[in-house]
Amino acid sequence: MTIDASLYQAIALICGLFAIGGSIVYYLKIKKLPTGNERMNFIADAIREGAMAYLSRQNKTVAMFAAVIAVLFFALGMYVDPTWIGIAIAFIVGAVFSAVAGYMGMAVTTLGNVRTAEAAKKGLNAALGVSFQAGTVMGLAVVGLGLTGIVVLIYWYNYAMETGLLPSGADRITSLLQMIAGMGFGASLIAMFARVGGGIFTKGADVGADLVGKIEAGIPEDDPRNPAVIADNVGDNVGDCAGMGADLFESYVVTLIAAMILGNFVFGIYGVIFPLLIAAGAIVATVFGVNVVKVKEKGDPMAALWKGILVTAVLSGITFAVICFAVLPGDNPEVSQLGAFGASIVGLVVALAIVQITDYFTSTKKKPVQTIAEAAKTGAGTNVIAGLAVGLKSTGPFAIVIVLGIFLAFKFAGVFGVAVAAMAMLSLTGIIVAVDTFGPVSDNAGGIVEMSNMPKSVRDITDKLDAVGNTTKATTKGFAIASAGLAALALLLAFAQEVNIAAEKIGVAGLAVVGGLPVINIMEPAVLIGLLIGGVLPFVFSAYSMMAVAKAAEGIIIEVRRQFRTMKGIMKGTQKPDYARCVDIVTKASLGELLVPGLLAVGTPLVIGFALGPAAVGGFLAGALISGQFIAVFMSTSGGAWDNAKKYIERGAFGGKGSDAHKAAVVGDTVGDPLKDTSGPALNPMIKILNTISLLFVALFVKYSLHLI
């Protein structure tokens, strides 16, 4: 590396450590805040203990799966190619850092909920400040750990080369990027399990609690008499906090890796360093963005959150301009400095547009949600039909924005431009995670307020934040889906390039090149087979996660009914429900369903790669990307819209709480719960696992596949 490149690398490391340090500072600040009365602390402690117990058991379960893969990688390093030793180490780093990001998020959100409830006594801005600061801890931790992990691996790799721990290849940068791809796979694996396991937990508890509590027993949400109420609140943390944090952590990491790989093809070492600096510049912008989120007592919290996102995006754009013209060589015939900057702005605009589109389809203030709520007047059937229609319709504008983004990014800077746009979009991860995590913290705070019998004025404040949180959770899911799609596309482009590099090394024909780009012929039978298998995999994968939610909810329903039937004092308020029993039931149900989705995601690309060859894998990845992204949009949007349609009615529309319309809306919300919080979000890491493991094994596919390219 030249002196300049080493300096830029150091700057990226400093910014990554700065984000981690900021996360710790915010965490300690929140920890010092008042926690309210004894009853509030009792409830908060129960939620925290359940959440941490689940996360511990999940990590132990996933660690066994990850250990098998790590041993496989080390074995490949011993007997096939020494590079796999570095990949194994990077895989472990990615898995551990992803788990740490989830743990930090869980730790702060289970502290922030009761402190938000206590702050609500002072007013709306105080409550928003605490809940958003809790989200900021996780947002800064995610980007800080992601950037720091990659830079530390670069330093370690250079040390390993110089000391002989790893063999020095002909092209050190290419070998480095192959190793770092292992970090992306480790992060993706943990994210998928966190999304699937956490999603099954949160929706199994939520659906069970709602069906027995609201519909059968006629008691309000978050009523302490409901035995599943603690499990429901625990689920908000394990699914929406730890799950989303791990999801966007791996999107962030794999996008960085894909941009580094494609940047190496165009700019060499400066193309490798460039994405790291984009991430570093956005961290600085995020620190400014999170500090402008404030709201007046009668103001709109959503407007305050949107202001934070907008400020971060604008400041990020300014830093991108400086980085593009200061770092990238100005004499490259393929990509100009201005072109790279243009692609980065495209990424920011796509991110903002996706947030707005998702907000339109899921906000209580917009027509789609109000239409679903109105359909509930004639029953659950029409409510469900309307929600399905809204979800299907939302894929149209989503696709238009993504297509325009890809087109413009390619026009600005070719294949590298697509990766730059994806990286620019993911540069907003810090503020997006903060906005997302604010939602479940506020939701938990509302539950604590309800179960603590606090005044209605306090509940009104937490209800207002909770309603906004439902919208932010939906909008950030839209961001996560779009970012996953662009990340997967960048990885697919990198995979195609790596196929030809691997083929050239062993002297066989690679993919045909047209206009400087590798081309996959979809009319070739093997490729067509891969395309079809990739297209159907998201459906099969989602089926397993949906059925798992149904099984978990069934267990909760049976248990809650049993307690209501045999513990007569519960409904009278004279007997305490067995909360721990419900937490245990849904924990076992969620962790017991992780194996099949994991095998599908890890095993399918390997089978196709060795049986049908790398070109078929390219078709497979394209099929999974296209169907998976739009299924995820449909499921997440429908679920979010159903949820907010119920909330819209609960505020007084069409008869309000207890009305026939409300009962119908509860059914729609129940149908949407596993769609928006389990199956839909789980597709994001699944798609990226397919791409990262394919990228890791590309050389072996080329060398050992039964079907030549």
XYZ file of C-alpha atoms in Angstrom:
709
model
C 0.000 0.000 0.000
C 1.116 3.569 -0.608
C 1.384 6.071 2.237
C -1.880 7.758 1.200
C -3.797 4.477 1.172
C -2.434 3.584 4.613
C -3.456 6.996 5.917
C -6.981 6.615 4.544
C -7.198 3.185 6.147
C -6.221 4.675 9.504
C -8.874 7.383 9.128
C -11.516 4.723 8.518
C -10.405 2.841 11.643
C -10.543 6.008 13.752
C -14.089 6.741 12.565
C -15.160 3.166 13.297
C -13.731 3.346 16.818
C -15.316 6.780 17.239
C -18.740 5.284 16.480
C -18.199 2.471 19.001
C -17.051 5.013 21.590
C -20.095 7.177 20.928
C -22.325 4.150 21.370
C -20.773 3.451 24.767
C -21.143 7.100 25.856
C -24.853 7.127 24.977
C -25.319 3.789 26.749
C -23.769 5.075 29.973
C -25.841 8.244 29.704
C -29.074 6.257 29.441
C -28.062 3.952 32.287
C -27.892 6.937 34.689
C -31.494 8.051 33.971
C -34.281 7.447 36.551
C -36.243 4.196 36.246
C -39.497 4.998 38.046
C -41.266 3.112 40.810
C -40.926 -0.442 42.080
C -43.732 -1.818 39.891
C -42.135 -0.349 36.738
C -38.774 -1.857 37.622
C -40.292 -5.263 38.330
C -41.859 -5.371 34.845
C -38.726 -4.029 33.152
C -36.554 -6.601 34.943
C -38.845 -9.417 33.788
C -38.578 -8.219 30.180
C -34.803 -7.819 30.414
C -34.261 -11.239 31.964
C -36.443 -12.935 29.355
C -34.756 -11.110 26.473
C -31.231 -11.829 27.660
C -32.066 -15.450 28.428
C -33.441 -15.919 24.920
C -30.466 -14.187 23.289
C -28.038 -16.340 25.278
C -29.793 -19.561 24.225
C -30.018 -18.377 20.612
C -26.305 -17.557 20.487
C -25.406 -20.962 21.930
C -27.584 -22.692 19.331
C -26.182 -20.665 16.440
C -22.616 -21.026 17.729
C -22.795 -24.787 17.204
C -23.901 -24.305 13.585
C -21.211 -21.667 13.015
C -18.548 -23.855 14.610
C -19.209 -26.630 12.090
C -18.772 -24.164 9.210
C -15.601 -22.681 10.738
C -14.088 -26.168 11.099
C -14.983 -26.869 7.446
C -13.215 -23.685 6.366
C -10.117 -24.516 8.414
C -10.098 -28.007 6.855
C -10.238 -26.476 3.382
C -7.323 -24.266 4.408
C -5.287 -27.285 5.531
C -5.964 -29.556 2.567
C -7.145 -27.436 -0.410
C -6.019 -23.800 -0.301
C -4.319 -21.937 2.606
C -6.440 -18.871 1.811
C -9.345 -20.624 3.558
C -7.571 -20.217 6.903
C -7.902 -16.461 6.540
C -11.511 -16.889 5.388
C -12.255 -18.972 8.490
C -10.862 -16.261 10.761
C -12.835 -13.566 8.917
C -15.965 -15.731 9.183
C -15.538 -15.945 12.961
C -14.986 -12.181 13.202
C -18.144 -11.495 11.199
C -20.225 -13.890 13.282
C -18.911 -12.596 16.617
C -19.258 -8.911 15.688
C -22.802 -9.481 14.429
C -23.708 -11.209 17.700
C -22.103 -8.363 19.673
C -24.124 -5.791 17.721
C -27.310 -7.660 18.596
C -26.293 -7.968 22.235
C -25.535 -4.249 22.544
C -28.891 -3.404 21.028
C -30.699 -5.784 23.360
C -28.838 -4.431 26.384
C -29.712 -0.802 25.734
C -33.306 -1.307 24.620
C -34.123 -3.320 27.735
C -32.695 -0.434 29.769
C -34.301 2.282 27.667
C -37.900 1.058 27.853
C -38.496 1.754 31.554
C -36.529 5.009 31.378
C -38.662 6.139 28.433
C -41.781 5.345 30.471
C -40.456 7.431 33.360
C -39.400 10.269 31.007
C -42.937 10.365 29.563
C -44.041 11.953 32.852
C -42.068 15.036 31.784
C -43.514 15.244 28.290
C -43.236 14.132 24.675
C -39.767 15.491 23.905
C -38.243 13.917 27.009
C -39.702 10.495 26.151
C -38.633 10.777 22.504
C -35.151 11.812 23.598
C -34.628 8.742 25.765
C -36.085 6.220 23.300
C -34.168 7.675 20.368
C -30.919 7.772 22.343
C -31.405 4.069 23.013
C -31.746 3.557 19.271
C -28.646 5.672 18.676
C -26.587 3.310 20.832
C -27.439 0.449 18.517
C -27.120 2.511 15.332
C -23.589 3.660 16.147
C -22.626 0.189 17.383
C -23.718 -1.436 14.114
C -21.744 0.874 11.815
C -18.793 1.128 14.194
C -18.410 -2.621 14.570
C -18.858 -3.194 10.827
C -16.259 -0.671 9.705
C -13.805 -1.474 12.495
C -14.054 -5.211 11.854
C -13.147 -4.878 8.184
C -10.247 -2.492 8.788
C -8.840 -4.653 11.593
C -8.978 -7.673 9.270
C -7.002 -5.706 6.674
C -4.314 -4.929 9.269
C -4.276 -8.549 10.416
C -3.997 -9.813 6.848
C -1.003 -7.576 6.102
C 0.635 -8.765 9.327
C -0.067 -12.409 8.408
C 1.504 -11.880 4.981
C 4.629 -10.265 6.394
C 5.146 -12.878 9.101
C 4.358 -15.912 6.953
C 1.184 -16.914 8.800
C -0.551 -16.902 5.425
C 1.106 -17.578 2.056
C 1.751 -14.499 -0.059
C -0.145 -14.845 -3.324
C 0.573 -13.194 -6.646
C -2.167 -10.635 -6.035
C -2.355 -9.683 -2.360
C -5.336 -7.379 -2.767
C -7.435 -10.078 -4.451
C -6.479 -12.581 -1.742
C -7.338 -9.999 0.922
C -10.801 -9.444 -0.526
C -11.424 -13.183 -0.753
C -10.638 -13.439 2.931
C -12.795 -10.483 3.960
C -15.737 -12.031 2.107
C -15.705 -14.595 4.914
C -16.684 -11.833 7.332
C -19.728 -11.092 5.205
C -20.786 -14.724 5.317
C -20.369 -14.885 9.100
C -22.428 -11.721 9.557
C -25.116 -12.983 7.162
C -25.418 -16.322 8.936
C -25.929 -14.745 12.369
C -28.341 -12.190 10.903
C -30.486 -14.878 9.305
C -30.743 -16.860 12.525
C -31.438 -13.676 14.520
C -34.162 -12.683 12.065
C -35.742 -16.136 11.863
C -35.414 -17.054 15.548
C -36.255 -13.590 16.849
C -39.125 -13.247 14.392
C -40.635 -16.587 15.411
C -40.324 -15.624 19.081
C -41.848 -12.161 18.808
C -44.735 -13.127 16.549
C -45.487 -16.412 18.267
C -45.896 -14.509 21.523
C -47.708 -11.565 19.927
C -50.219 -13.651 17.969
C -50.927 -15.921 20.933
C -51.339 -12.990 23.320
C -53.692 -11.136 20.960
C -55.916 -14.056 19.994
C -56.609 -15.163 23.563
C -56.274 -11.834 25.358
C -57.972 -9.382 23.007
C -60.415 -11.552 21.098
C -61.354 -14.318 23.546
C -60.937 -12.664 26.954
C -61.690 -9.116 25.795
C -58.851 -7.547 27.791
C -56.670 -4.689 26.452
C -53.231 -5.007 24.917
C -50.410 -5.101 27.497
C -52.863 -6.048 30.238
C -50.852 -7.597 33.128
C -53.507 -10.312 33.494
C -52.433 -11.804 30.160
C -49.818 -14.535 30.874
C -48.202 -13.917 27.469
C -47.740 -10.171 27.946
C -44.107 -10.394 29.150
C -43.233 -12.790 26.310
C -44.810 -10.304 23.884
C -42.674 -7.459 25.234
C -39.568 -9.660 25.223
C -40.315 -10.415 21.579
C -40.215 -6.732 20.661
C -36.565 -6.715 21.722
C -35.369 -10.025 20.279
C -37.094 -9.502 16.926
C -37.199 -5.783 16.211
C -33.986 -4.770 18.015
C -31.479 -7.609 17.952
C -32.894 -8.952 14.681
C -32.916 -5.653 12.806
C -29.475 -4.729 14.158
C -27.948 -7.982 12.931
C -29.808 -7.631 9.605
C -28.483 -4.163 8.800
C -25.051 -4.992 10.223
C -24.607 -7.738 7.661
C -26.086 -5.599 4.853
C -23.580 -2.915 5.786
C -20.662 -5.343 5.856
C -21.450 -7.280 2.672
C -22.084 -4.063 0.741
C -18.725 -2.718 1.860
C -17.104 -5.965 0.743
C -18.845 -6.002 -2.657
C -17.905 -2.362 -3.274
C -14.285 -3.116 -2.327
C -14.152 -6.085 -4.732
C -15.625 -4.129 -7.649
C -13.565 -1.057 -6.748
C -10.409 -3.141 -7.040
C -11.278 -3.973 -10.664
C -11.567 -0.277 -11.543
C -9.208 1.685 -9.280
C -6.965 -0.878 -7.616
C -6.075 -0.106 -4.009
C -7.885 3.247 -4.061
C -11.075 1.526 -5.146
C -10.670 -0.789 -2.152
C -10.152 2.067 0.319
C -12.882 4.285 -1.188
C -15.914 2.395 0.278
C -14.300 2.447 3.709
C -14.016 6.226 3.557
C -17.619 6.538 2.342
C -18.651 4.616 5.457
C -16.361 6.739 7.645
C -17.720 10.027 6.287
C -21.294 8.902 6.875
C -20.499 8.078 10.519
C -19.490 11.696 11.086
C -22.697 12.846 9.370
C -24.759 10.473 11.518
C -23.438 11.998 14.746
C -24.782 15.365 13.602
C -28.047 13.844 12.375
C -28.981 12.111 15.634
C -28.521 15.344 17.561
C -31.199 17.294 15.663
C -34.014 14.885 16.605
C -36.197 16.969 18.917
C -39.939 17.593 19.048
C -42.247 20.172 20.619
C -44.834 18.945 23.103
C -47.626 19.090 20.535
C -45.382 18.376 17.580
C -45.017 15.364 15.301
C -42.322 12.856 16.395
C -42.216 11.418 12.867
C -41.241 14.835 11.494
C -38.422 15.036 14.053
C -37.118 11.600 13.073
C -37.373 12.423 9.371
C -35.377 15.605 10.017
C -32.583 13.506 11.529
C -32.528 11.217 8.483
C -32.535 14.162 6.069
C -29.715 16.015 7.844
C -27.620 12.839 7.867
C -28.235 12.302 4.139
C -27.325 15.891 3.198
C -24.150 15.922 5.282
C -23.224 12.489 3.937
C -23.585 13.809 0.381
C -21.168 16.645 1.169
C -18.576 14.257 2.613
C -18.978 11.965 -0.410
C -18.077 14.841 -2.738
C -14.871 15.503 -0.821
C -13.958 11.802 -0.721
C -14.624 11.181 -4.431
C -12.445 14.041 -5.623
C -9.721 13.614 -2.983
C -9.280 9.834 -3.068
C -10.168 8.456 -6.507
C -7.661 8.986 -9.344
C -8.905 11.520 -11.859
C -7.422 9.860 -14.954
C -9.359 6.572 -14.966
C -10.847 5.953 -18.446
C -13.739 3.842 -17.124
C -15.042 5.812 -14.126
C -14.591 9.513 -13.435
C -14.551 11.144 -10.010
C -17.750 12.999 -10.899
C -19.359 9.751 -12.031
C -18.582 8.052 -8.719
C -20.004 11.032 -6.849
C -23.138 10.937 -9.000
C -23.618 7.243 -8.185
C -23.276 7.982 -4.462
C -25.991 10.651 -4.661
C -28.220 8.164 -6.478
C -27.842 5.799 -3.524
C -28.854 8.490 -1.034
C -31.875 9.500 -3.117
C -32.979 5.862 -3.449
C -32.763 5.464 0.343
C -34.891 8.553 0.986
C -37.393 7.559 -1.704
C -37.816 4.036 -0.293
C -38.454 5.441 3.185
C -41.117 7.773 1.788
C -42.786 5.055 -0.299
C -42.987 2.692 2.672
C -44.300 5.501 4.863
C -47.064 6.202 2.325
C -48.257 2.604 2.307
C -48.044 2.050 6.094
C -48.780 5.392 7.792
C -52.105 5.944 9.562
C -52.203 9.391 7.961
C -52.204 8.033 4.409
C -54.973 6.553 2.257
C -53.786 2.890 1.973
C -53.976 2.241 5.736
C -57.241 4.153 6.056
C -58.702 2.067 3.226
C -57.775 -1.144 5.035
C -59.323 0.189 8.234
C -62.527 1.090 6.412
C -62.668 -2.401 4.888
C -62.760 -3.797 8.443
C -66.282 -2.389 8.829
C -67.593 -5.304 6.771
C -65.527 -7.972 8.499
C -62.167 -9.672 8.790
C -62.339 -11.094 5.258
C -62.525 -7.726 3.500
C -59.900 -6.316 5.866
C -57.484 -9.116 4.943
C -58.196 -8.728 1.218
C -57.567 -4.979 1.358
C -54.284 -5.511 3.191
C -53.095 -8.043 0.638
C -53.930 -5.601 -2.144
C -51.974 -2.782 -0.515
C -48.927 -5.021 -0.072
C -49.043 -6.186 -3.672
C -49.500 -2.646 -4.951
C -46.516 -1.350 -2.947
C -44.097 -3.474 -4.995
C -44.717 -1.271 -8.074
C -43.247 2.061 -6.905
C -40.579 0.157 -4.954
C -39.452 -1.550 -8.161
C -39.510 1.699 -10.131
C -37.196 3.419 -7.636
C -34.764 0.475 -7.534
C -34.713 0.149 -11.332
C -34.123 3.875 -11.826
C -31.402 3.764 -9.185
C -29.599 0.891 -10.904
C -29.962 2.545 -14.324
C -28.609 5.922 -13.184
C -25.816 4.431 -11.077
C -24.686 2.333 -14.038
C -24.814 5.358 -16.329
C -22.674 7.339 -13.911
C -20.012 4.754 -13.090
C -20.776 1.369 -14.664
C -20.816 -1.753 -12.511
C -18.765 0.054 -9.869
C -21.480 2.710 -9.746
C -24.075 0.152 -8.656
C -21.827 -0.857 -5.751
C -21.186 2.801 -4.863
C -24.924 3.529 -4.867
C -25.520 0.548 -2.585
C -22.720 1.681 -0.276
C -24.054 5.246 -0.168
C -27.494 3.915 0.678
C -26.096 1.715 3.465
C -24.087 4.664 4.772
C -27.346 5.800 6.395
C -27.470 2.594 8.429
C -26.566 4.326 11.697
C -29.499 6.750 11.664
C -31.864 4.156 10.176
C -31.119 1.627 12.933
C -31.584 4.385 15.521
C -34.993 5.272 14.074
C -36.002 1.623 13.891
C -34.945 0.747 17.437
C -36.831 3.756 18.795
C -40.041 1.894 17.849
C -39.790 -1.231 20.038
C -38.365 0.822 22.919
C -41.461 3.054 22.794
C -43.700 0.001 22.422
C -42.179 -1.578 25.529
C -42.454 1.729 27.383
C -46.175 1.825 26.600
C -46.555 -1.705 27.953
C -44.756 -0.770 31.177
C -46.974 2.299 31.570
C -50.119 0.192 31.042
C -49.058 -2.582 33.413
C -47.966 -0.046 36.048
C -51.351 1.724 36.030
C -49.765 5.098 35.335
C -51.954 8.150 34.524
C -53.697 8.399 31.152
C -51.654 11.509 30.275
C -48.478 9.409 30.391
C -50.048 6.596 28.371
C -51.167 9.129 25.765
C -47.540 10.141 25.233
C -46.241 6.578 24.931
C -49.183 5.712 22.644
C -48.211 8.588 20.363
C -44.622 7.390 20.234
C -45.754 3.788 19.756
C -47.934 4.769 16.781
C -44.982 6.564 15.191
C -42.808 3.571 16.062
C -45.094 1.258 14.094
C -44.571 3.450 11.036
C -40.792 3.745 11.545
C -40.480 -0.027 11.940
C -42.275 -0.439 8.618
C -40.221 2.221 6.829
C -36.917 0.868 8.110
C -37.941 -2.605 6.959
C -38.427 -1.099 3.491
C -34.941 0.394 3.730
C -33.534 -2.955 4.878
C -35.170 -4.788 1.962
C -33.972 -2.282 -0.638
C -30.463 -2.230 0.799
C -30.406 -6.034 0.839
C -31.399 -6.080 -2.822
C -28.712 -3.629 -3.899
C -26.130 -5.405 -1.743
C -27.074 -8.747 -3.304
C -26.876 -7.229 -6.789
C -23.403 -5.870 -6.067
C -22.362 -9.292 -4.766
C -23.813 -10.956 -7.878
C -21.771 -8.621 -10.098
C -18.679 -9.393 -8.020
C -19.417 -13.130 -8.308
C -19.541 -12.922 -12.120
C -16.195 -11.119 -12.193
C -14.646 -13.663 -9.813
C -15.819 -16.561 -11.990
C -13.646 -15.367 -14.845
C -10.688 -14.680 -12.557
C -10.880 -18.236 -11.191
C -11.313 -19.696 -14.695
C -8.276 -17.805 -15.987
C -6.103 -19.103 -13.131
C -6.718 -22.745 -14.023
C -6.789 -22.176 -17.796
C -10.423 -22.921 -18.623
C -13.008 -20.869 -20.471
C -15.004 -18.543 -18.281
C -18.180 -16.581 -18.833
C -18.542 -14.765 -22.146
C -17.653 -11.080 -21.925
C -19.765 -8.494 -23.750
C -18.997 -4.799 -23.413
C -16.444 -5.561 -20.730
C -18.987 -7.390 -18.537
C -19.333 -11.142 -17.883
C -22.590 -12.450 -19.342
C -24.716 -15.400 -18.192
C -26.895 -17.004 -20.873
C -30.289 -17.671 -19.263
C -31.305 -19.887 -22.197
C -28.687 -22.454 -21.220
C -30.569 -25.317 -19.470
C -28.329 -25.381 -16.384
C -28.696 -21.617 -15.914
C -32.453 -21.792 -16.420
C -32.679 -24.541 -13.812
C -30.695 -22.389 -11.390
C -32.934 -19.409 -12.122
C -36.092 -21.384 -11.355
C -34.687 -22.898 -8.155
C -33.563 -19.463 -7.008
C -37.000 -18.051 -7.763
C -38.833 -20.661 -5.702
C -36.431 -20.794 -2.731
C -37.780 -17.629 -0.994
C -41.297 -19.150 -1.080
C -40.151 -22.412 0.525
C -37.959 -20.574 3.040
C -40.857 -18.316 4.040
C -43.182 -21.288 4.430
C -40.965 -22.772 7.143
C -40.788 -19.516 9.105
C -44.562 -18.947 8.792
C -45.356 -22.448 10.040
C -42.926 -21.961 12.906
C -44.836 -18.865 14.025
C -48.088 -20.819 13.853
C -46.628 -23.586 16.032
C -45.223 -21.112 18.561
C -48.518 -19.208 18.707
C -50.424 -22.464 19.161
C -48.301 -23.304 22.179
C -48.912 -19.847 23.677
C -52.666 -20.033 23.041
C -52.945 -23.418 24.766
C -50.922 -22.202 27.745
C -52.793 -18.898 28.188
C -56.150 -20.684 27.966
C -54.928 -23.189 30.555
C -53.914 -20.457 32.967
C -57.192 -18.577 32.531
C -59.097 -21.828 33.114
C -57.171 -23.177 36.115
C -55.996 -19.949 37.796
C -59.280 -18.167 38.483
C -57.647 -15.308 40.348
C -55.877 -13.999 37.238
C -58.891 -12.240 35.740
C -59.852 -10.855 39.168
C -56.368 -9.412 39.614
C -55.750 -11.428 42.774
C -53.382 -14.015 41.286
C -50.159 -13.467 39.309
C -49.951 -15.233 35.913
C -47.030 -17.541 35.151
C -45.195 -15.233 32.726
C -42.010 -17.323 32.679
C -43.839 -20.370 31.343
C -44.926 -18.473 28.212
C -41.405 -17.101 27.657
C -40.002 -20.624 27.889
C -42.575 -22.082 25.465
C -41.911 -19.567 22.722
C -38.116 -19.721 23.248
C -38.047 -23.473 22.677
C -40.392 -23.192 19.691
C -38.307 -20.513 17.962
C -34.895 -22.116 18.477
C -36.185 -25.530 17.430
C -37.074 -24.212 13.979
C -33.678 -22.780 12.950
C -32.053 -25.841 11.379
C -34.073 -26.244 8.158
C -33.898 -22.559 7.066
C -30.169 -22.593 7.802
C -29.560 -25.697 5.707
C -31.650 -24.314 2.845
C -29.691 -21.052 2.731
C -26.233 -22.590 3.097
C -26.688 -25.862 1.238
C -28.673 -24.916 -1.877
C -26.023 -22.742 -3.607
C -23.348 -25.353 -2.861
C -25.391 -28.142 -4.431
C -26.109 -26.058 -7.529
C -22.528 -24.833 -7.795
C -20.902 -28.260 -7.709
C -23.621 -30.022 -9.717
C -24.450 -27.436 -12.393
C -21.499 -25.027 -12.358
C -20.900 -21.340 -11.655
C -23.080 -20.067 -14.522
C -26.051 -21.903 -13.001
C -25.216 -20.313 -9.652
C -25.401 -16.910 -11.337
C -28.902 -17.734 -12.569
C -29.829 -19.086 -9.144
C -28.695 -15.886 -7.413
C -30.604 -13.714 -9.879
C -33.789 -15.725 -9.382
C -33.544 -15.555 -5.594
C -32.824 -11.821 -5.700
C -35.806 -10.942 -7.885
C -38.460 -13.075 -6.212
C -37.082 -12.676 -2.691
C -36.960 -8.900 -2.786
C -40.528 -8.425 -3.964
C -41.972 -11.105 -1.690
C -40.254 -9.325 1.195
C -41.716 -5.957 0.156
C -45.199 -7.446 -0.181
C -45.108 -9.203 3.186
C -43.546 -6.355 5.144
C -45.836 -3.694 3.701
C -49.031 -5.718 4.126
C -48.140 -6.536 7.725
C -47.250 -2.957 8.585
C -50.409 -1.616 6.948
C -52.651 -4.106 8.794
C -50.986 -3.184 12.088
C -51.513 0.540 11.614
C -55.069 0.042 10.324
C -55.819 -1.553 13.697
C -54.124 1.370 15.465
C -56.145 3.832 13.342
C -59.389 2.227 14.495
C -58.203 2.138 18.102
C -57.905 5.920 18.021
C -61.642 6.204 17.446
C -62.253 5.566 13.749
C -65.173 3.303 12.705
C -66.304 2.664 16.273
C -62.927 2.492 18.029
C -61.770 -0.194 20.448
C -64.181 -3.043 21.021
C -66.174 -2.404 17.848
C -66.788 -5.022 15.166
C -64.386 -3.149 12.897
C -61.727 -3.330 15.599
C -62.195 -7.079 16.043
C -61.852 -7.551 12.285
C -58.728 -5.366 12.242
C -57.181 -7.481 15.016
C -57.566 -10.519 12.760
C -55.855 -8.692 9.899
C -53.061 -7.568 12.216
C -52.646 -11.163 13.411
C -52.296 -12.402 9.822
C -49.782 -9.649 9.097
C -47.634 -10.166 12.178
C -45.522 -13.090 10.886
C -45.389 -11.495 7.431
C -43.860 -8.207 8.572
C -41.747 -9.377 11.494
C -40.655 -12.904 10.613
C -40.857 -14.151 7.023
C -40.419 -10.842 5.192
C -37.376 -9.544 7.106
C -35.753 -13.003 7.197
C -35.481 -12.973 3.405
C -32.953 -10.115 3.555
C -30.113 -12.069 5.184
C -31.123 -15.239 3.339
C -30.539 -13.584 -0.039
C -27.154 -12.303 1.067
C -26.106 -15.663 2.512
C -26.721 -17.185 -0.917
C -24.472 -14.559 -2.483
C -21.681 -14.535 0.077
C -21.272 -18.310 0.222
C -21.326 -18.432 -3.594
C -18.622 -15.769 -3.694
C -16.506 -17.734 -1.224
C -16.769 -21.002 -3.158
C -16.544 -19.555 -6.671
C -13.040 -20.923 -7.327
C -14.079 -24.411 -6.193
C -17.216 -24.243 -8.357
C -15.054 -23.456 -11.381
C -12.532 -26.173 -10.587
C -14.722 -29.032 -9.392
C -18.201 -28.537 -10.830
C -19.701 -31.392 -12.828
C -20.945 -28.931 -15.442
C -18.313 -26.825 -17.203
C -18.928 -23.117 -17.739
